[in-house]
Coordinates of C-alpha atoms and ligand atoms in Angstrom, one line a residue:
M1 CA -0.7 -10.8 35.7
F2 CA 2.0 -8.2 36.0
C3 CA 4.6 -10.9 36.4
A4 CA 3.5 -12.7 33.2
L5 CA 3.5 -9.4 31.3
S6 CA 7.0 -8.5 32.4
T7 CA 8.3 -12.0 31.5
F8 CA 6.7 -11.6 28.1
L9 CA 8.2 -8.2 27.6
T10 CA 11.6 -9.5 28.7
F11 CA 11.4 -12.3 26.0
V12 CA 10.4 -9.8 23.4
G13 CA 13.3 -7.5 24.4
V14 CA 15.9 -10.4 24.4
Y15 CA 14.6 -11.6 21.0
A16 CA 14.8 -8.1 19.5
L17 CA 18.3 -7.6 20.9
G18 CA 19.4 -11.0 19.7
C19 CA 18.2 -10.3 16.1
Y20 CA 19.9 -6.9 16.1
L21 CA 23.2 -8.3 17.4
Y22 CA 23.1 -11.2 14.9
E23 CA 22.6 -8.8 12.0
Q24 CA 25.3 -6.5 13.2
L25 CA 27.9 -9.0 14.2
R26 CA 27.7 -11.8 11.5
T27 CA 30.0 -10.0 9.0
P28 CA 32.6 -8.8 11.6
Y29 CA 32.6 -12.3 13.1
K30 CA 33.2 -13.9 9.7
L31 CA 36.0 -11.5 8.9
L32 CA 37.8 -12.0 12.2
K33 CA 37.5 -15.7 11.9
I34 CA 39.0 -15.8 8.4
R35 CA 41.7 -13.3 9.1
Y36 CA 42.9 -14.3 12.5
F37 CA 41.7 -17.8 13.2
S38 CA 42.0 -19.7 9.9
D39 CA 45.1 -21.6 8.7
T40 CA 44.6 -20.5 5.1
R41 CA 43.3 -17.4 3.5
P42 CA 43.1 -18.0 -0.3
T43 CA 44.0 -15.1 -2.6
L44 CA 41.3 -13.6 -4.8
K45 CA 42.7 -15.4 -7.8
E46 CA 42.8 -18.8 -6.0
R47 CA 39.3 -18.3 -4.9
F48 CA 37.5 -16.9 -7.9
G49 CA 39.8 -16.9 -11.0
D50 CA 41.7 -14.6 -13.3
W51 CA 39.4 -12.1 -14.8
A52 CA 37.0 -9.5 -13.5
A53 CA 34.7 -7.0 -15.2
V54 CA 33.8 -3.7 -13.4
T55 CA 31.1 -1.4 -14.6
G56 CA 31.4 2.3 -14.0
A57 CA 35.2 1.8 -13.9
S58 CA 36.2 5.2 -15.3
D59 CA 35.9 7.0 -12.0
G60 CA 35.2 6.9 -8.3
I61 CA 34.7 3.6 -6.5
G62 CA 34.7 1.5 -9.7
K63 CA 38.0 2.9 -10.9
E64 CA 39.7 2.3 -7.5
Y65 CA 38.1 -1.2 -7.2
A66 CA 39.5 -2.2 -10.6
K67 CA 42.9 -0.9 -9.6
E68 CA 42.8 -2.8 -6.3
L69 CA 41.8 -6.0 -8.2
A70 CA 44.7 -5.5 -10.5
R71 CA 47.0 -5.1 -7.5
Q72 CA 45.7 -8.5 -6.3
N73 CA 46.7 -10.0 -9.7
I74 CA 43.3 -10.0 -11.4
N75 CA 43.0 -9.0 -15.1
V76 CA 40.2 -6.4 -15.5
V77 CA 37.7 -5.5 -18.2
L78 CA 36.9 -1.9 -17.6
I79 CA 33.3 -0.9 -18.6
A80 CA 32.0 2.7 -18.8
R81 CA 30.9 5.3 -21.3
S82 CA 33.9 7.5 -21.7
Q83 CA 36.7 6.0 -23.9
E84 CA 39.2 8.7 -22.8
K85 CA 38.7 8.1 -19.1
L86 CA 38.8 4.3 -19.5
Q87 CA 42.0 4.5 -21.5
A88 CA 43.5 6.6 -18.7
V89 CA 42.5 4.0 -16.1
A90 CA 43.9 1.2 -18.2
K91 CA 47.2 3.1 -18.6
E92 CA 47.4 3.7 -14.8
I93 CA 47.0 0.0 -14.2
T94 CA 49.6 -1.0 -16.7
E95 CA 52.0 1.6 -15.4
S96 CA 51.5 0.5 -11.8
G97 CA 53.5 -2.6 -12.7
A98 CA 50.7 -5.0 -11.5
G99 CA 51.5 -7.2 -14.5
V100 CA 47.9 -7.8 -15.4
Q101 CA 45.9 -7.5 -18.6
T102 CA 43.2 -4.9 -19.2
K103 CA 40.5 -4.5 -21.7
I104 CA 38.1 -1.5 -22.1
V105 CA 34.5 -1.8 -23.2
I106 CA 32.7 1.4 -24.0
A107 CA 29.1 1.2 -23.0
D108 CA 26.5 3.8 -22.0
F109 CA 23.8 2.1 -20.0
T110 CA 21.2 4.8 -20.9
K111 CA 21.4 3.8 -24.6
G112 CA 19.0 0.9 -24.7
S113 CA 19.2 -2.9 -24.6
Q114 CA 21.8 -3.3 -27.4
V115 CA 24.5 -2.2 -24.8
Y116 CA 24.2 -5.7 -23.3
E117 CA 24.7 -7.5 -26.6
H118 CA 27.7 -5.3 -27.1
I119 CA 29.2 -6.2 -23.7
E120 CA 28.6 -9.9 -24.3
K121 CA 30.2 -9.7 -27.7
E122 CA 33.2 -7.8 -26.5
T123 CA 33.8 -10.2 -23.6
A124 CA 32.8 -13.4 -25.3
N125 CA 36.3 -14.9 -25.2
I126 CA 37.3 -13.8 -21.8
P127 CA 36.7 -16.1 -18.8
I128 CA 35.2 -13.4 -16.5
S129 CA 34.7 -14.9 -13.1
I130 CA 34.2 -11.7 -11.1
L131 CA 31.5 -9.3 -12.0
V132 CA 31.3 -6.0 -10.2
N133 CA 28.0 -4.2 -10.7
N134 CA 29.2 -0.8 -9.7
V135 CA 27.8 1.6 -12.2
G136 CA 25.4 4.1 -10.6
T137 CA 24.2 7.6 -10.8
A138 CA 22.3 10.1 -8.6
K139 CA 20.8 13.5 -8.5
P140 CA 20.0 14.7 -5.0
T141 CA 16.7 16.6 -5.7
S142 CA 13.0 16.2 -5.6
L143 CA 11.1 14.2 -8.2
L144 CA 9.7 17.5 -9.2
N145 CA 13.0 18.4 -10.8
Y146 CA 13.3 15.2 -12.9
S147 CA 12.4 15.0 -16.5
Q148 CA 11.0 11.9 -18.1
E149 CA 14.4 11.2 -19.8
E150 CA 16.3 11.6 -16.5
T151 CA 13.9 9.3 -14.8
Q152 CA 14.4 6.6 -17.5
N153 CA 18.2 7.2 -17.3
I154 CA 18.5 6.6 -13.6
I155 CA 16.4 3.4 -13.9
D156 CA 18.5 2.2 -16.8
T157 CA 21.8 2.8 -15.1
N158 CA 20.9 1.8 -11.5
V159 CA 18.3 -0.9 -12.0
V160 CA 18.4 -2.4 -15.5
A161 CA 22.2 -2.7 -15.7
V162 CA 22.5 -4.7 -12.4
S163 CA 19.6 -6.9 -13.5
Q164 CA 20.8 -7.7 -17.0
L165 CA 24.5 -8.1 -16.2
S166 CA 23.8 -10.3 -13.1
R167 CA 21.6 -12.6 -15.2
I168 CA 24.1 -12.7 -18.1
F169 CA 27.1 -13.5 -16.0
F170 CA 25.3 -15.9 -13.7
Q171 CA 24.3 -17.9 -16.8
R172 CA 27.8 -17.7 -18.2
M173 CA 29.5 -18.7 -15.0
K174 CA 27.2 -21.6 -14.5
A175 CA 27.5 -22.8 -18.1
S176 CA 31.3 -22.7 -18.0
K177 CA 31.4 -24.0 -14.4
L178 CA 33.3 -21.0 -13.1
K179 CA 33.1 -20.7 -9.3
G180 CA 33.2 -16.9 -9.5
A181 CA 31.7 -14.0 -7.7
I182 CA 29.1 -11.3 -8.5
V183 CA 29.3 -8.1 -6.4
S184 CA 26.6 -5.5 -6.6
V185 CA 27.2 -2.1 -5.2
G186 CA 24.2 -0.7 -3.3
S187 CA 24.3 2.1 -0.8
G188 CA 23.3 2.8 2.8
T189 CA 20.3 4.6 1.3
E190 CA 18.8 1.2 0.5
L191 CA 17.8 0.8 4.1
Q192 CA 15.1 3.5 4.1
P193 CA 13.3 5.7 1.7
L194 CA 15.1 9.0 0.9
P195 CA 13.1 12.1 0.2
N196 CA 15.0 14.2 -2.4
G197 CA 16.9 11.1 -3.4
A198 CA 13.8 8.9 -3.9
Y199 CA 14.7 7.2 -7.2
Y200 CA 18.3 6.6 -6.1
A201 CA 17.3 5.0 -2.7
A202 CA 14.6 3.0 -4.4
S203 CA 17.0 1.7 -7.0
K204 CA 19.4 0.6 -4.3
A205 CA 16.6 -1.1 -2.4
Y206 CA 15.9 -3.0 -5.6
T207 CA 19.5 -3.9 -6.0
R208 CA 19.6 -5.2 -2.4
S209 CA 16.6 -7.4 -2.8
L210 CA 17.8 -8.7 -6.2
T211 CA 21.3 -9.4 -4.9
L212 CA 20.3 -11.1 -1.7
A213 CA 18.0 -13.4 -3.6
L214 CA 20.6 -14.1 -6.2
Y215 CA 23.0 -15.1 -3.4
H216 CA 20.8 -18.2 -2.7
E217 CA 20.2 -19.0 -6.4
A218 CA 23.9 -18.9 -7.2
K219 CA 25.3 -20.7 -4.0
P220 CA 24.5 -24.2 -5.2
Y221 CA 26.8 -23.6 -8.2
G222 CA 29.7 -22.4 -6.1
I223 CA 29.2 -18.8 -7.2
H224 CA 29.5 -16.2 -4.4
V225 CA 27.2 -13.2 -4.5
Q226 CA 28.1 -10.1 -2.4
M227 CA 26.0 -7.1 -1.5
L228 CA 28.3 -4.2 -1.0
S229 CA 26.6 -1.1 0.5
P230 CA 28.9 1.8 1.1
N231 CA 27.9 5.0 2.9
F232 CA 29.5 8.3 1.8
V233 CA 32.8 7.9 -0.1
V234 CA 34.7 10.9 -1.6
T235 CA 33.8 10.6 -5.3
K236 CA 32.2 12.9 -7.9
I237 CA 28.7 11.5 -7.2
N238 CA 28.9 13.7 -4.1
S239 CA 30.2 16.8 -5.7
Y240 CA 27.1 18.7 -4.8
S241 CA 28.4 18.8 -1.2
K242 CA 31.7 20.5 -0.3
Q243 CA 31.4 19.0 3.2
I244 CA 31.3 15.4 1.9
M245 CA 34.1 16.0 -0.6
K246 CA 36.4 17.0 2.3
G247 CA 36.3 13.4 3.5
G248 CA 36.9 12.2 7.1
L249 CA 36.8 9.2 9.4
L250 CA 33.3 8.2 8.2
I251 CA 33.9 9.4 4.6
P252 CA 36.9 7.6 3.1
S253 CA 38.7 8.3 -0.2
A254 CA 37.6 5.9 -3.0
S255 CA 41.0 4.2 -2.9
A256 CA 40.8 3.5 0.9
Y257 CA 37.3 2.3 0.5
A258 CA 38.1 0.0 -2.5
K259 CA 41.1 -1.6 -0.7
S260 CA 38.9 -2.5 2.2
A261 CA 36.0 -3.7 0.0
V262 CA 38.1 -5.9 -2.3
N263 CA 39.6 -7.6 0.8
Q264 CA 36.1 -8.3 2.1
L265 CA 35.4 -10.0 -1.3
R266 CA 38.5 -12.0 -0.8
D267 CA 37.2 -13.1 2.6
E268 CA 33.8 -14.0 1.0
V269 CA 31.4 -12.0 3.2
D270 CA 28.0 -11.8 1.6
E271 CA 26.5 -8.6 2.9
T272 CA 28.7 -5.7 4.0
P273 CA 29.1 -1.9 3.9
G274 CA 32.7 -2.8 2.9
Y275 CA 34.4 -0.5 5.4
L276 CA 34.8 -0.7 9.1
W277 CA 33.5 2.8 10.0
H278 CA 30.5 2.4 7.7
H279 CA 29.7 -0.7 9.6
V280 CA 29.8 1.2 12.9
Q281 CA 27.7 3.9 11.4
N282 CA 25.1 1.4 10.2
A283 CA 25.1 -0.3 13.6
V284 CA 24.1 3.0 15.2
A285 CA 21.6 3.9 12.5
T286 CA 19.8 0.6 12.4
A287 CA 19.1 0.9 16.1
F288 CA 16.4 3.4 15.0
T289 CA 13.4 2.4 12.9
W290 CA 13.4 3.1 9.2
R291 CA 10.9 5.9 9.7
V292 CA 13.2 7.7 12.1
R293 CA 16.2 7.1 9.7
T294 CA 14.2 8.7 6.9
Y295 CA 13.7 11.8 9.1
I296 CA 17.4 11.7 10.0
A297 CA 18.3 11.5 6.3
M298 CA 16.0 14.5 5.6
G299 CA 17.9 16.4 8.3
S300 CA 17.4 17.1 11.9
L301 CA 15.3 20.2 11.2
S302 CA 12.7 17.8 9.8
I303 CA 12.7 15.8 13.0
V304 CA 12.0 19.0 15.0
A305 CA 9.2 19.8 12.6
F306 CA 7.8 16.3 12.9
L307 CA 7.8 16.4 16.7
Y308 CA 6.3 19.9 16.7
D309 CA 3.5 18.9 14.4
N310 CA 2.7 15.7 16.2
L311 CA 3.0 17.1 19.7
K312 CA 0.9 20.1 18.7
S313 CA -2.0 18.0 17.5
L314 CA -1.7 15.8 20.6
V315 CA -1.9 18.8 22.9
S316 CA -4.9 20.2 21.0
I317 CA -6.7 16.9 21.4
I318 CA -6.0 16.7 25.1
K319 CA -7.1 20.3 25.5
A320 CA -10.4 19.7 23.6
V321 CA -11.2 16.7 25.9
L322 CA -10.3 18.5 29.1
E323 CA -11.7 21.9 28.3
P324 CA -15.4 21.2 29.2
Y325 CA -14.3 20.2 32.7
F326 CA -12.4 23.4 33.3
R327 CA -14.6 25.9 31.4
P328 CA -18.2 24.6 31.8
N329 CA -19.7 27.8 30.3
L330 CA -18.1 27.3 26.9
P331 CA -20.4 26.7 23.9
K332 CA -20.9 22.9 23.7
T333 CA -23.0 22.0 20.6
L334 CA -21.7 22.4 17.1
V335 CA -24.4 24.9 16.3
E336 CA -23.4 27.0 19.4
K337 CA -19.8 26.9 18.4
F338 CA -19.9 27.3 14.7
G339 CA -23.4 28.4 13.6
Q340 CA -26.2 26.7 11.7
W341 CA -24.9 26.0 8.2
A342 CA -22.2 23.8 6.8
V343 CA -21.0 23.1 3.3
V344 CA -19.7 19.5 2.5
T345 CA -18.0 18.8 -0.8
G346 CA -17.8 15.3 -2.2
A347 CA -20.9 14.5 -0.1
T348 CA -22.4 11.7 -2.1
D349 CA -20.3 8.9 -0.8
G350 CA -17.8 7.6 1.8
I351 CA -16.5 10.0 4.4
G352 CA -18.2 13.1 2.9
K353 CA -21.6 11.4 3.1
E354 CA -21.2 10.1 6.6
Y355 CA -19.7 13.4 7.8
A356 CA -22.7 15.2 6.4
K357 CA -25.1 12.8 8.1
E358 CA -23.3 13.3 11.4
L359 CA -23.4 17.1 11.0
A360 CA -27.2 16.8 10.3
R361 CA -27.6 14.6 13.4
Q362 CA -26.0 17.4 15.4
G363 CA -28.5 19.9 14.1
I364 CA -26.5 21.6 11.3
N365 CA -28.2 22.6 8.0
L366 CA -26.2 21.5 5.0
V367 CA -25.2 22.5 1.5
L368 CA -24.0 19.3 -0.2
I369 CA -21.8 19.6 -3.2
S370 CA -20.9 16.8 -5.6
R371 CA -21.1 16.0 -9.3
T372 CA -23.9 13.3 -9.4
K373 CA -27.3 14.7 -9.1
E374 CA -29.0 11.4 -8.4
K375 CA -26.6 10.5 -5.6
L376 CA -27.0 14.0 -4.1
I377 CA -30.8 13.5 -4.0
A378 CA -30.3 10.1 -2.4
V379 CA -28.1 11.5 0.3
T380 CA -30.4 14.4 0.8
N381 CA -33.4 12.1 1.3
E382 CA -31.3 9.9 3.7
I383 CA -30.3 12.8 5.8
V384 CA -33.7 14.3 5.8
N385 CA -35.1 11.0 6.8
N386 CA -32.6 11.0 9.6
V387 CA -33.2 14.5 10.9
G388 CA -36.7 15.3 9.7
M389 CA -39.1 16.6 12.2
I390 CA -42.2 14.7 13.3
H391 CA -44.7 15.2 16.2
D392 CA -45.3 12.5 18.7
P393 CA -47.7 9.8 17.5
E394 CA -50.8 11.3 18.9
T395 CA -54.1 12.4 17.3
L396 CA -53.9 15.9 16.2
D397 CA -56.2 17.2 18.9
K398 CA -53.6 16.1 21.5
V399 CA -50.6 17.8 19.8
S400 CA -49.7 21.1 21.5
E401 CA -50.1 24.3 19.6
D402 CA -46.3 25.1 19.9
T403 CA -45.4 21.7 18.3
L404 CA -47.8 22.3 15.5
W405 CA -46.3 25.7 14.8
D406 CA -42.8 24.1 14.8
L407 CA -43.9 21.5 12.4
L408 CA -45.4 24.0 10.0
T409 CA -42.4 26.3 10.2
V410 CA -39.8 23.5 9.8
N411 CA -41.5 21.3 7.3
M412 CA -43.4 23.8 5.2
G413 CA -42.4 27.3 6.1
S414 CA -38.8 26.6 5.4
V415 CA -39.6 25.0 2.1
T416 CA -41.7 27.9 1.0
M417 CA -39.4 30.7 2.3
L418 CA -36.1 29.1 1.2
T419 CA -37.4 28.2 -2.2
R420 CA -38.5 31.8 -2.7
K421 CA -35.0 33.0 -1.6
I422 CA -32.9 30.5 -3.6
L423 CA -34.9 30.0 -6.8
P424 CA -33.8 33.2 -8.4
Q425 CA -30.1 32.3 -7.8
M426 CA -30.6 28.8 -9.2
I427 CA -32.4 30.0 -12.3
G428 CA -29.7 32.6 -12.8
H429 CA -27.0 30.0 -12.8
R430 CA -29.1 27.6 -14.9
K431 CA -27.6 24.6 -13.0
G432 CA -25.9 23.8 -9.8
A433 CA -24.5 20.9 -7.9
G434 CA -25.5 22.2 -4.6
I435 CA -28.6 21.1 -2.8
L436 CA -30.0 23.1 0.0
L437 CA -31.2 20.7 2.6
R438 CA -34.0 21.0 5.0
T439 CA -36.9 19.0 3.7
P440 CA -37.4 16.6 0.9
A441 CA -39.5 19.1 -1.0
L442 CA -36.6 21.5 -1.3
A443 CA -34.3 18.7 -2.6
Q444 CA -36.9 18.0 -5.3
F445 CA -36.9 21.6 -6.3
D446 CA -33.2 21.5 -6.8
C447 CA -33.5 18.6 -9.2
L448 CA -35.9 20.6 -11.3
C449 CA -33.4 23.3 -11.6
G450 CA -30.3 21.3 -12.3
Ligands
NAP1 N1 30.3 7.7 -3.4 C1 29.4 7.4 -2.5 O1 29.3 8.2 -1.5 C2 28.6 6.3 -2.7 C3 27.8 5.8 -1.6 C4 27.0 4.7 -1.7 C5 26.9 4.1 -2.9 N2 27.7 4.5 -4.0 C6 27.5 3.7 -5.2 O2 28.8 3.4 -5.7 C7 28.8 3.2 -7.1 C8 29.9 4.1 -7.7 O3 29.6 5.4 -7.5 P1 30.8 6.5 -7.4 O4 30.6 7.2 -6.1 O5 32.1 5.9 -7.7 O6 30.3 7.5 -8.5 P2 31.1 8.2 -9.7 O7 32.4 8.7 -9.2 O8 30.1 9.2 -10.3 O9 31.4 7.1 -10.7 C9 30.3 6.5 -11.4 C10 30.9 5.6 -12.5 O10 29.8 5.1 -13.3 C11 29.9 5.6 -14.7 N3 28.7 5.9 -15.3 C12 27.7 6.7 -14.8 N4 26.6 6.7 -15.7 C13 26.9 5.8 -16.6 C14 26.2 5.3 -17.8 N5 25.0 5.8 -18.1 N6 26.8 4.4 -18.6 C15 28.1 3.9 -18.2 N7 28.8 4.3 -17.2 C16 28.2 5.3 -16.4 C17 30.7 6.9 -14.5 O11 31.3 7.2 -15.8 P3 31.8 8.7 -16.1 O12 33.1 8.7 -15.6 O13 31.6 8.8 -17.6 O14 30.8 9.6 -15.4 C18 31.8 6.4 -13.5 O15 32.7 5.6 -14.0 C19 27.4 3.7 -7.5 O16 26.6 2.5 -7.7 C20 26.9 4.5 -6.3 O17 25.5 4.5 -6.3 C21 28.5 5.6 -3.9

């Protein structure tokens, strides 16, 4: 038995390790093979064609990606919302001596669907064979701090743009038989939910799913689709953090990142962080489950809080189970521990109802609170039926005097005495959703008052 279990666990372990290594090594393997073991390594132009369009090309990764494409002899259409910034990028490319053409298209993706007609019209006569869906925006804060307009804007920029442009250019490339490429820029945040960056990470998870599906749809037409998912890069999207803006081994400049990413497009990898050290970072991160990564993303303090909370409740459960063995004189019943009365809200259905019934079973008197009088009465009757008192089925002459006194006290005395006590309060309030429970008679009385 033990042997079979250990063999099974070994298989599970080997399978899990195999899956992990396959996911981590397939892109590096492909890159090594093409760069060091292939006779030919076609240029970007040979592989995909002359023209590229880059969204969000006025700054950060998009700008540097466009400049790197130009360096590799590709003409570029620069798309973003600021004419001035786009003109400056076009000028930089021209002055770099790359000898390529540029065109700028001013488009703000938060301004509605006409932006796509505008882009189509502006690029109608250009054989664009590389589309780089780079535009993206972020605001590292809680959903509490987003307005309706900001929410719509981040969806329009991060979700709608990649959806519409991927469709438009996929259809165009297919129609004109261009064996081009579509690159979508995601982010390491796509791999797990991100508290305080929830819309952003969700938009990137969407991009990832869309892009990886499109990969299979476009492949039969010779169109290559790449999911490019950077971790931190020094750009203004991170200007909220001085630490990130300093850069480092794991946080490259936009130009270093773009150079590496464009070369990975040239080598036709389909899914990549685009940068060696981001790959290493992801290999370590994905060894943990997405739940743990979410906590890591929230900060190590949150992990400590998580462990503390969970260990604390575990310890209290163990304590509660063991306590009776070590301290036999402690009060045991609920009544002994907490007294005779409980209040249960939402008591007409589901957990509230069953909880109330269990309390009643354990000898606790109840105040049930809810909004539906009929349902409260039904629950009351049910509970009373469960816990109501009855003498043994014997003829009256055989019932002991003590039992008869109990019966009278519980089933009639309580009705009379409690009614007398509670009636003035109920009448004073004119209505009430609370039912005092001891006998069916008292429940009836509450209905009359309600
Ligand atoms: N930097 C990172 O650490 C990092 C990490 C992972 C993923 N990414 C992703 O990489 C992509 C590029 O980000 P980045 O870091 O380069 O950011 P960035 O420096 O802020 O650049 C964003 C670009 O998008 C443009 N843009 C923003 N909103 C727009 C809108 N509504 N309409 C048209 N253009 C708009 C910006 O134009 P303006 O110049 O007018 O603002 C700029 O050209 C994004 O998809 C981002 O999510 C970045």
